[in-house]
């Protein structure tokens, strides 16, 4: 039975979702408000316009999580990856594209597809219920009327308009000979144990050097249309440092209620705390460290923190305009809005980050919609795959906020990375069976993760295709 599925937003996610719907034999109505209404960031009316970089990042499917995501999307007949491959420009090991050629290829493919209808004009407010199944993929610059409709339906706290991001560190890169687990005053908090934070201590000299580095470090300015979205409880770490040398140690770096078990008689001058960021316990965020420092400065300065000298970052900090849902609370495992299941969401508005990740979520939203229309819902994606890890993070893989006063939202946008994958059942070993350390261990671990992902995605695809071939239940 052929069904009409509306897709709102002609960016990477919406374009990919429309393609998946159309290729499955259903009618895709793709709504794109440009050029009737423009945005502050877009320059053209082309679908899937790249408004920032022209890079899709690493194309290495064996040593990089985004490269693995590329491979998985290609295996699921992604239009975005097909257009990217056809418009590639030299970029070493990265996949970079001619942005105009890429957008033109996506636009042409959708305009020429017999199952796609492209409608130019703004969808003001929520899509009407009479449309039936609909995918909202309006991105970080969602029009105000639609954003307000979402908030009215889901609650005032459901939508963030500025993305205040603290850096996130891979747990296995933190030096546990320096850091220790403890909650302030050993308070367990909701669902905690009393040892829920990793603590990195600083003496007076280290703290003063750190504050000086924050104040003098190179920063990124706000775009004119963003304004300056500082709000109480979420100031950039360097802005707090500029307000006085003692501000941080009486704020997010306060040492009170914490005792270093390795030197209990010496009180640290300041302490950097890291809080578990995902349910797997593989990622920890730096509490209160949202920042406008450049990425290079963040790495340089934050690696001066004792215990983080060899820190590997799953993502770095930032503060910029970015409309996104509190997806773990609002969406189900197939990206449907719990308050109105006929609506699915895809792309950056769900809390993923990056071109490829946005398109990947659009791909899965399209496939979820198609499977539902056929009466054969898809089995959950294995979290061991890049696609599955990304969807699992969006729909529930984070750790909820711990109830602290003025605590920022715990769910924040994230690029795909190996920290979102379940750990391997056993550590990788070389041909002789010897356990490895250092770079050799890291390389073999990534290879083991990607080998597991490919096998699990192949098994999932086999099951999904089998379900798709079965006739739908009679009406």
CSV table of C-alpha atoms in Angstrom, one decimal:
chain,number,residue,atom,x,y,z
A,1,UNK,CA,0.0,0.0,0.0
A,2,UNK,CA,1.5,3.3,-1.1
A,3,UNK,CA,1.5,6.1,1.5
A,4,UNK,CA,2.2,9.8,1.3
A,5,UNK,CA,4.9,10.9,3.8
A,6,UNK,CA,5.6,14.7,4.2
A,7,UNK,CA,9.1,15.8,5.0
A,8,UNK,CA,9.6,19.4,6.3
A,9,UNK,CA,13.1,20.8,5.6
A,10,UNK,CA,15.3,20.3,2.6
A,11,UNK,CA,18.7,20.1,4.3
A,12,UNK,CA,20.8,17.0,4.4
A,13,UNK,CA,18.5,15.1,6.7
A,14,UNK,CA,15.3,16.0,5.0
A,15,UNK,CA,16.7,15.3,1.5
A,16,UNK,CA,18.0,11.9,2.7
A,17,UNK,CA,14.7,11.0,4.4
A,18,UNK,CA,12.7,12.0,1.2
A,19,UNK,CA,15.0,9.8,-0.9
A,20,UNK,CA,14.6,6.8,1.3
A,21,UNK,CA,10.8,7.2,1.3
A,22,UNK,CA,10.7,7.6,-2.5
A,23,UNK,CA,13.0,4.8,-3.3
A,24,UNK,CA,10.8,2.5,-1.2
A,25,UNK,CA,7.9,3.2,-3.5
A,26,UNK,CA,6.0,5.7,-1.3
A,27,UNK,CA,5.2,9.3,-2.2
A,28,UNK,CA,7.5,11.9,-0.5
A,29,UNK,CA,6.3,15.5,-0.3
A,30,UNK,CA,9.4,17.6,0.6
A,31,UNK,CA,8.7,21.1,2.0
A,32,UNK,CA,11.5,23.6,1.8
A,33,UNK,CA,10.9,27.2,2.7
A,34,UNK,CA,13.8,28.7,0.7
A,35,UNK,CA,13.7,30.9,-1.4
A,36,UNK,CA,10.3,32.0,-0.2
A,37,UNK,CA,11.8,32.6,3.2
A,38,UNK,CA,15.6,32.6,3.7
A,39,UNK,CA,17.7,32.0,6.8
A,40,UNK,CA,20.6,33.9,8.2
A,41,UNK,CA,23.1,31.2,7.1
A,42,UNK,CA,22.0,29.9,3.7
A,43,UNK,CA,23.0,31.6,0.5
A,44,UNK,CA,21.1,29.5,-2.2
A,45,UNK,CA,17.8,27.7,-2.6
A,46,UNK,CA,19.5,24.4,-3.3
A,47,UNK,CA,18.6,21.3,-1.3
A,48,UNK,CA,21.3,20.0,1.1
A,49,UNK,CA,23.3,23.3,0.9
A,50,UNK,CA,26.5,23.1,3.0
A,51,UNK,CA,26.5,26.3,5.0
A,52,UNK,CA,29.9,25.8,6.8
A,53,UNK,CA,32.7,23.5,5.9
A,54,UNK,CA,32.7,21.4,2.7
A,55,UNK,CA,34.2,18.4,4.5
A,56,UNK,CA,32.4,15.2,5.6
A,57,UNK,CA,35.5,14.5,7.7
A,58,UNK,CA,37.4,11.2,7.7
A,59,UNK,CA,36.5,8.5,5.1
A,60,UNK,CA,38.5,5.8,6.9
A,61,UNK,CA,36.0,3.0,7.8
A,62,UNK,CA,38.4,1.0,9.9
A,63,UNK,CA,40.0,3.7,12.1
A,64,UNK,CA,37.4,6.4,12.4
A,65,UNK,CA,33.8,6.4,13.6
A,66,UNK,CA,32.6,8.9,11.0
A,67,UNK,CA,34.3,6.9,8.2
A,68,UNK,CA,32.5,3.8,9.4
A,69,UNK,CA,29.2,5.9,9.3
A,70,UNK,CA,30.0,6.8,5.7
A,71,UNK,CA,30.4,3.1,4.9
A,72,UNK,CA,27.2,2.1,6.6
A,73,UNK,CA,25.2,4.8,4.8
A,74,UNK,CA,26.6,3.8,1.5
A,75,UNK,CA,25.4,0.2,2.2
A,76,UNK,CA,21.9,1.6,2.8
A,77,UNK,CA,21.8,3.4,-0.5
A,78,UNK,CA,22.3,7.0,0.8
A,79,UNK,CA,21.6,9.8,-1.6
A,80,UNK,CA,23.8,12.1,0.4
A,81,UNK,CA,26.8,9.8,0.2
A,82,UNK,CA,26.2,9.1,-3.5
A,83,UNK,CA,26.2,12.8,-4.2
A,84,UNK,CA,29.3,13.4,-2.0
A,85,UNK,CA,31.3,10.6,-3.8
A,86,UNK,CA,30.3,12.0,-7.2
A,87,UNK,CA,31.5,15.5,-6.2
A,88,UNK,CA,34.6,14.8,-4.2
A,89,UNK,CA,37.6,17.1,-4.2
A,90,UNK,CA,41.1,16.3,-3.0
A,91,UNK,CA,41.3,16.4,0.9
A,92,UNK,CA,43.8,13.6,1.9
A,93,UNK,CA,42.0,11.0,4.0
A,94,UNK,CA,38.9,13.2,4.4
A,95,UNK,CA,35.8,13.2,2.1
A,96,UNK,CA,35.4,16.8,1.0
A,97,UNK,CA,33.1,18.0,-1.8
A,98,UNK,CA,32.5,20.7,-4.3
A,99,UNK,CA,29.6,22.3,-2.4
A,100,UNK,CA,27.8,23.7,-5.4
A,101,UNK,CA,28.1,20.5,-7.3
A,102,UNK,CA,27.0,18.4,-4.3
A,103,UNK,CA,23.9,20.5,-3.6
A,104,UNK,CA,23.0,20.5,-7.3
A,105,UNK,CA,23.3,16.7,-7.5
A,106,UNK,CA,21.0,16.2,-4.5
A,107,UNK,CA,18.5,18.8,-5.8
A,108,UNK,CA,18.5,17.2,-9.3
A,109,UNK,CA,18.0,13.7,-8.0
A,110,UNK,CA,15.0,14.6,-5.9
A,111,UNK,CA,13.4,16.9,-8.5
A,112,UNK,CA,13.6,14.2,-11.1
A,113,UNK,CA,12.4,11.3,-8.9
A,114,UNK,CA,8.8,10.3,-9.9
A,115,UNK,CA,7.8,9.7,-6.2
A,116,UNK,CA,9.0,13.1,-4.9
A,117,UNK,CA,7.0,16.3,-4.9
A,118,UNK,CA,9.0,19.4,-3.9
A,119,UNK,CA,6.9,22.2,-2.3
A,120,UNK,CA,8.6,25.6,-1.9
A,121,UNK,CA,7.2,27.6,1.1
A,122,UNK,CA,7.3,27.8,4.8
A,123,UNK,CA,5.3,25.3,7.0
A,124,UNK,CA,4.0,27.7,9.6
A,125,UNK,CA,3.7,25.9,12.9
A,126,UNK,CA,3.3,22.2,13.4
A,127,UNK,CA,2.4,20.2,10.3
A,128,UNK,CA,-1.3,19.7,10.1
A,129,UNK,CA,-2.6,16.4,11.5
A,130,UNK,CA,-4.4,15.6,8.3
A,131,UNK,CA,-1.0,15.2,6.6
A,132,UNK,CA,-0.6,12.0,8.5
A,133,UNK,CA,3.0,10.7,8.9
A,134,UNK,CA,5.5,13.5,8.7
A,135,UNK,CA,9.3,13.9,9.3
A,136,UNK,CA,10.5,17.2,10.6
A,137,UNK,CA,14.1,17.9,9.6
A,138,UNK,CA,14.3,21.7,9.9
A,139,UNK,CA,17.8,21.9,11.4
A,140,UNK,CA,19.4,24.3,13.8
A,141,UNK,CA,17.7,27.4,12.3
A,142,UNK,CA,14.2,26.1,12.6
A,143,UNK,CA,11.7,28.9,11.8
A,144,UNK,CA,10.2,30.6,14.9
A,145,UNK,CA,6.5,29.5,14.2
A,146,UNK,CA,7.5,25.8,14.0
A,147,UNK,CA,9.7,26.0,17.0
A,148,UNK,CA,6.9,27.6,19.0
A,149,UNK,CA,4.5,24.9,17.9
A,150,UNK,CA,6.9,22.2,19.1
A,151,UNK,CA,7.3,24.0,22.5
A,152,UNK,CA,3.5,24.3,22.8
A,153,UNK,CA,3.1,20.6,22.2
A,154,UNK,CA,5.9,19.3,24.3
A,155,UNK,CA,6.6,21.9,27.1
A,156,UNK,CA,8.7,25.0,27.6
A,157,UNK,CA,11.8,23.1,28.5
A,158,UNK,CA,11.7,20.8,25.5
A,159,UNK,CA,13.7,22.9,23.1
A,160,UNK,CA,17.1,24.6,23.4
A,161,UNK,CA,17.9,27.6,21.2
A,162,UNK,CA,21.5,27.9,22.2
A,163,UNK,CA,23.9,25.0,22.4
A,164,UNK,CA,26.1,25.5,25.5
A,165,UNK,CA,28.6,22.6,25.2
A,166,UNK,CA,31.2,21.4,27.7
A,167,UNK,CA,34.1,19.3,26.3
A,168,UNK,CA,33.6,15.5,26.5
A,169,UNK,CA,36.5,13.3,27.3
A,170,UNK,CA,37.0,9.6,26.6
A,171,UNK,CA,37.1,7.9,30.0
A,172,UNK,CA,40.0,5.6,29.1
A,173,UNK,CA,42.2,8.6,28.4
A,174,UNK,CA,41.9,10.1,31.9
A,175,UNK,CA,44.9,9.4,34.2
A,176,UNK,CA,43.4,7.5,37.1
A,177,UNK,CA,46.7,7.7,39.0
A,178,UNK,CA,45.8,11.4,39.5
A,179,UNK,CA,42.0,11.6,39.3
A,180,UNK,CA,39.6,10.0,41.8
A,181,UNK,CA,35.9,9.3,42.0
A,182,UNK,CA,33.9,11.3,44.6
A,183,UNK,CA,30.8,13.4,44.8
A,184,UNK,CA,30.9,16.6,46.7
A,185,UNK,CA,30.4,15.8,50.4
A,186,UNK,CA,29.9,12.2,49.2
A,187,UNK,CA,26.3,13.0,48.4
A,188,UNK,CA,24.9,10.2,46.2
A,189,UNK,CA,22.2,12.2,44.4
A,190,UNK,CA,19.4,10.6,42.3
A,191,UNK,CA,20.7,7.3,41.0
A,192,UNK,CA,24.2,8.0,42.3
A,193,UNK,CA,26.6,6.2,44.7
A,194,UNK,CA,28.4,9.1,46.4
A,195,UNK,CA,31.3,8.6,44.0
A,196,UNK,CA,29.8,9.9,40.8
A,197,UNK,CA,32.4,12.5,39.6
A,198,UNK,CA,35.9,12.2,38.5
A,199,UNK,CA,38.0,14.9,40.2
A,200,UNK,CA,41.3,16.4,38.9
A,201,UNK,CA,43.1,18.6,41.6
A,202,UNK,CA,45.1,21.7,41.0
A,203,UNK,CA,47.6,23.5,43.4
A,204,UNK,CA,47.8,27.3,43.5
A,205,UNK,CA,50.5,27.6,40.8
A,206,UNK,CA,48.6,25.3,38.4
A,207,UNK,CA,45.4,27.1,39.0
A,208,UNK,CA,46.8,30.6,38.4
A,209,UNK,CA,48.5,29.4,35.2
A,210,UNK,CA,45.3,27.8,34.1
A,211,UNK,CA,43.2,31.0,34.7
A,212,UNK,CA,45.8,33.1,32.8
A,213,UNK,CA,45.7,30.7,29.9
A,214,UNK,CA,41.9,30.9,29.7
A,215,UNK,CA,42.0,34.7,29.8
A,216,UNK,CA,44.6,35.1,27.1
A,217,UNK,CA,43.6,32.1,24.9
A,218,UNK,CA,42.2,32.7,21.4
A,219,UNK,CA,38.4,32.8,21.2
A,220,UNK,CA,35.8,32.5,18.5
A,221,UNK,CA,33.3,35.4,18.2
A,222,UNK,CA,29.6,35.1,17.8
A,223,UNK,CA,28.1,35.7,14.3
A,224,UNK,CA,26.1,38.9,14.2
A,225,UNK,CA,22.7,37.1,13.9
A,226,UNK,CA,23.5,34.9,16.9
A,227,UNK,CA,23.7,37.8,19.4
A,228,UNK,CA,25.5,37.1,22.7
A,229,UNK,CA,23.5,34.4,24.4
A,230,UNK,CA,25.0,34.3,27.8
A,231,UNK,CA,22.6,33.3,30.6
A,232,UNK,CA,22.9,32.6,34.3
A,233,UNK,CA,24.4,29.3,35.1
A,234,UNK,CA,26.0,28.8,31.7
A,235,UNK,CA,28.7,31.4,31.2
A,236,UNK,CA,31.7,30.4,29.1
A,237,UNK,CA,34.6,29.3,31.4
A,238,UNK,CA,36.9,32.1,30.1
A,239,UNK,CA,34.2,34.8,30.8
A,240,UNK,CA,34.1,33.6,34.4
A,241,UNK,CA,37.9,33.7,34.6
A,242,UNK,CA,37.9,37.3,33.3
A,243,UNK,CA,35.6,38.3,36.2
A,244,UNK,CA,38.5,37.8,38.7
A,245,UNK,CA,41.2,35.3,39.5
A,246,UNK,CA,39.2,33.7,42.3
A,247,UNK,CA,35.9,33.3,40.4
A,248,UNK,CA,36.4,29.8,39.1
A,249,UNK,CA,37.5,28.3,42.4
A,250,UNK,CA,34.3,29.6,43.9
A,251,UNK,CA,32.3,28.4,40.9
A,252,UNK,CA,32.6,25.2,38.8
A,253,UNK,CA,36.2,24.5,40.1
A,254,UNK,CA,35.4,24.9,43.8
A,255,UNK,CA,37.3,22.3,46.0
A,256,UNK,CA,34.9,22.2,48.9
A,257,UNK,CA,33.5,18.9,50.0
A,258,UNK,CA,36.2,16.9,48.2
A,259,UNK,CA,39.3,15.1,49.6
A,260,UNK,CA,42.1,13.7,47.5
A,261,UNK,CA,42.6,10.1,48.8
A,262,UNK,CA,46.2,10.1,47.7
A,263,UNK,CA,47.0,13.3,49.8
A,264,UNK,CA,44.1,13.8,52.2
A,265,UNK,CA,45.9,16.4,54.4
A,266,UNK,CA,46.5,18.8,51.5
A,267,UNK,CA,43.5,20.7,50.3
A,268,UNK,CA,43.6,21.4,46.5
A,269,UNK,CA,43.3,25.0,45.5
A,270,UNK,CA,40.8,24.1,42.8
A,271,UNK,CA,39.3,20.9,41.3
A,272,UNK,CA,38.0,20.2,37.8
A,273,UNK,CA,35.1,17.7,37.9
A,274,UNK,CA,34.0,15.4,35.1
A,275,UNK,CA,30.6,13.8,35.1
A,276,UNK,CA,29.5,10.6,33.3
A,277,UNK,CA,27.9,11.6,30.0
A,278,UNK,CA,26.6,8.4,28.5
A,279,UNK,CA,24.9,5.3,29.9
A,280,UNK,CA,27.9,3.1,28.8
A,281,UNK,CA,30.2,5.1,31.1
A,282,UNK,CA,32.8,5.6,28.2
A,283,UNK,CA,32.4,9.4,28.1
A,284,UNK,CA,32.8,12.1,30.8
A,285,UNK,CA,32.0,15.8,30.4
A,286,UNK,CA,33.9,18.6,32.0
A,287,UNK,CA,31.4,20.2,34.4
A,288,UNK,CA,30.8,23.9,33.8
A,289,UNK,CA,33.4,24.1,31.0
A,290,UNK,CA,31.3,25.5,28.1
A,291,UNK,CA,33.6,27.8,26.1
A,292,UNK,CA,34.2,30.0,23.1
A,293,UNK,CA,37.9,29.1,23.0
A,294,UNK,CA,39.1,27.8,19.6
A,295,UNK,CA,39.4,24.0,19.4
A,296,UNK,CA,43.2,24.1,19.3
A,297,UNK,CA,43.3,26.3,22.4
A,298,UNK,CA,40.9,24.0,24.2
A,299,UNK,CA,43.1,21.0,23.6
A,300,UNK,CA,46.3,22.9,24.6
A,301,UNK,CA,44.8,24.5,27.7
A,302,UNK,CA,42.7,21.6,29.0
A,303,UNK,CA,45.6,19.2,28.7
A,304,UNK,CA,47.4,21.2,31.4
A,305,UNK,CA,44.8,20.0,33.9
A,306,UNK,CA,46.3,17.3,36.1
A,307,UNK,CA,44.9,13.9,35.0
A,308,UNK,CA,44.0,15.2,31.6
A,309,UNK,CA,47.5,15.5,30.1
A,310,UNK,CA,46.7,12.8,27.6
A,311,UNK,CA,43.0,13.5,27.3
A,312,UNK,CA,41.3,12.5,24.1
A,313,UNK,CA,38.2,14.5,23.3
A,314,UNK,CA,35.0,13.0,21.9
A,315,UNK,CA,33.9,16.6,21.3
A,316,UNK,CA,35.2,20.0,22.3
A,317,UNK,CA,33.2,22.9,23.8
A,318,UNK,CA,31.2,25.6,22.3
A,319,UNK,CA,28.4,28.1,22.6
A,320,UNK,CA,26.3,28.9,19.6
A,321,UNK,CA,22.8,29.1,18.2
A,322,UNK,CA,21.4,25.7,17.6
A,323,UNK,CA,17.7,24.7,18.0
A,324,UNK,CA,17.4,21.2,19.2
A,325,UNK,CA,15.0,18.9,21.1
A,326,UNK,CA,15.5,17.3,24.5
A,327,UNK,CA,15.3,14.1,22.4
A,328,UNK,CA,15.8,11.4,25.0
A,329,UNK,CA,12.7,12.7,26.8
A,330,UNK,CA,10.6,13.5,23.8
A,331,UNK,CA,11.4,10.9,21.1
A,332,UNK,CA,11.0,7.1,21.0
A,333,UNK,CA,13.5,4.7,19.7
A,334,UNK,CA,12.3,5.2,16.1
A,335,UNK,CA,12.5,9.0,16.4
A,336,UNK,CA,8.7,9.5,16.8
A,337,UNK,CA,7.5,12.3,19.0
A,338,UNK,CA,5.9,10.6,22.0
A,339,UNK,CA,3.3,13.4,22.3
A,340,UNK,CA,2.2,13.0,18.6
A,341,UNK,CA,3.6,9.7,17.1
A,342,UNK,CA,2.7,10.7,13.5
A,343,UNK,CA,5.6,13.2,13.7
A,344,UNK,CA,9.2,12.0,13.4
A,345,UNK,CA,12.2,14.2,13.8
A,346,UNK,CA,15.5,14.0,12.0
A,347,UNK,CA,18.8,15.8,11.6
A,348,UNK,CA,20.4,18.4,13.9
A,349,UNK,CA,17.1,19.3,15.6
A,350,UNK,CA,17.3,15.8,17.2
A,351,UNK,CA,20.7,16.6,18.9
A,352,UNK,CA,23.1,15.1,16.5
A,353,UNK,CA,26.0,17.2,15.2
A,354,UNK,CA,27.6,17.3,11.8
A,355,UNK,CA,26.7,16.9,8.1
A,356,UNK,CA,27.0,13.1,8.0
A,357,UNK,CA,25.3,12.5,11.3
A,358,UNK,CA,22.4,14.7,10.3
A,359,UNK,CA,22.0,12.8,7.0
A,360,UNK,CA,22.3,9.5,8.8
A,361,UNK,CA,19.5,10.3,11.2
A,362,UNK,CA,17.4,11.4,8.2
A,363,UNK,CA,18.2,8.1,6.5
A,364,UNK,CA,16.9,6.1,9.5
A,365,UNK,CA,13.9,8.4,10.0
A,366,UNK,CA,12.9,7.7,6.4
A,367,UNK,CA,13.4,4.0,6.8
A,368,UNK,CA,11.5,3.9,10.1
A,369,UNK,CA,8.6,5.7,8.4
A,370,UNK,CA,8.6,3.3,5.4
A,371,UNK,CA,8.7,0.2,7.7
A,372,UNK,CA,5.8,1.6,9.7
A,373,UNK,CA,3.8,2.3,6.5
A,374,UNK,CA,4.4,-1.3,5.4
A,375,UNK,CA,3.2,-2.6,8.8
A,376,UNK,CA,6.5,-4.2,9.6
A,377,UNK,CA,8.4,-2.0,12.0
A,378,UNK,CA,12.2,-2.4,11.9
A,379,UNK,CA,14.0,-4.2,14.6
A,380,UNK,CA,16.2,-1.9,16.7
A,381,UNK,CA,19.6,-1.0,15.2
A,382,UNK,CA,22.4,-2.8,17.0
A,383,UNK,CA,24.2,-0.2,19.1
A,384,UNK,CA,27.4,-1.7,18.0
A,385,UNK,CA,27.0,-0.1,14.6
A,386,UNK,CA,27.7,3.6,13.9
A,387,UNK,CA,24.1,4.2,13.0
A,388,UNK,CA,22.8,2.4,16.0
A,389,UNK,CA,25.2,4.1,18.4
A,390,UNK,CA,24.1,7.5,17.1
A,391,UNK,CA,20.4,6.8,17.3
A,392,UNK,CA,20.8,5.2,20.8
A,393,UNK,CA,22.6,8.4,22.0
A,394,UNK,CA,19.8,10.6,20.7
A,395,UNK,CA,17.0,8.6,22.1
A,396,UNK,CA,18.3,7.7,25.5
A,397,UNK,CA,22.1,7.0,25.7
A,398,UNK,CA,22.9,10.0,27.8
A,399,UNK,CA,22.8,10.3,31.6
A,400,UNK,CA,20.2,12.6,33.1
A,401,UNK,CA,21.0,15.7,35.0
A,402,UNK,CA,21.7,15.2,38.6
A,403,UNK,CA,19.4,17.8,40.1
A,404,UNK,CA,22.0,20.5,41.0
A,405,UNK,CA,20.8,24.0,41.2
A,406,UNK,CA,21.2,25.8,37.8
A,407,UNK,CA,22.5,22.7,36.2
A,408,UNK,CA,22.5,23.0,32.4
A,409,UNK,CA,20.7,20.5,30.2
A,410,UNK,CA,22.5,17.2,30.4
A,411,UNK,CA,21.7,16.2,26.8
A,412,UNK,CA,23.9,18.0,24.2
A,413,UNK,CA,24.5,17.6,20.5
A,414,UNK,CA,27.2,15.0,19.7
A,415,UNK,CA,29.2,13.8,16.7
A,416,UNK,CA,29.4,10.1,16.2
A,417,UNK,CA,32.5,8.7,18.0
A,418,UNK,CA,33.7,5.4,19.3
A,419,UNK,CA,32.8,6.5,22.9
A,420,UNK,CA,29.1,5.9,21.9
A,421,UNK,CA,29.8,2.3,21.1
A,422,UNK,CA,29.5,-0.5,23.7
A,423,UNK,CA,32.9,-1.7,24.9
A,424,UNK,CA,34.4,-4.8,23.3
A,425,UNK,CA,33.9,-8.0,25.3
A,426,UNK,CA,37.6,-8.5,25.5
A,427,UNK,CA,40.6,-6.3,24.9
A,428,UNK,CA,42.3,-6.8,21.5
A,429,UNK,CA,45.5,-8.8,21.4
A,430,UNK,CA,48.2,-9.2,18.7
A,431,UNK,CA,48.9,-12.4,16.8
A,432,UNK,CA,50.9,-13.9,19.7
A,433,UNK,CA,48.0,-13.3,22.1
A,434,UNK,CA,49.9,-10.5,24.0
A,435,UNK,CA,47.7,-7.7,25.3
A,436,UNK,CA,48.7,-4.3,23.8
A,437,UNK,CA,49.3,-0.8,25.0
A,438,UNK,CA,49.6,2.6,23.5
A,439,UNK,CA,49.0,3.4,19.8
A,440,UNK,CA,49.0,-0.2,18.7
A,441,UNK,CA,46.3,-1.0,21.2
A,442,UNK,CA,44.2,2.0,20.1
A,443,UNK,CA,44.5,1.0,16.4
A,444,UNK,CA,43.5,-2.6,17.0
A,445,UNK,CA,40.6,-1.6,19.2
A,446,UNK,CA,39.2,0.6,16.5
A,447,UNK,CA,39.6,-2.2,14.0
A,448,UNK,CA,37.8,-4.6,16.3
A,449,UNK,CA,35.0,-2.1,16.8
A,450,UNK,CA,34.5,-1.5,13.1
A,451,UNK,CA,34.7,-5.3,12.2
A,452,UNK,CA,32.0,-5.9,14.8
A,453,UNK,CA,29.9,-3.1,13.5
A,454,UNK,CA,30.1,-4.3,9.9
A,455,UNK,CA,29.1,-7.9,10.9
A,456,UNK,CA,26.2,-6.6,13.1
A,457,UNK,CA,24.9,-4.2,10.4
A,458,UNK,CA,24.9,-7.0,7.8
A,459,UNK,CA,22.9,-9.2,10.1
A,460,UNK,CA,20.4,-6.4,10.8
A,461,UNK,CA,20.0,-5.6,7.2
A,462,UNK,CA,19.3,-9.2,6.4
A,463,UNK,CA,16.5,-9.3,9.0
A,464,UNK,CA,15.2,-5.9,7.9
A,465,UNK,CA,15.0,-7.0,4.2
A,466,UNK,CA,13.3,-10.2,5.2
A,467,UNK,CA,10.6,-8.2,7.1
A,468,UNK,CA,10.2,-5.8,4.2
A,469,UNK,CA,9.5,-8.6,1.8
A,470,UNK,CA,6.5,-9.9,3.9
A,471,UNK,CA,3.1,-8.6,2.9
A,472,UNK,CA,1.5,-6.0,5.1
A,473,UNK,CA,-1.4,-7.0,7.3
A,474,UNK,CA,-4.8,-6.6,5.8
A,475,UNK,CA,-6.6,-3.4,6.6
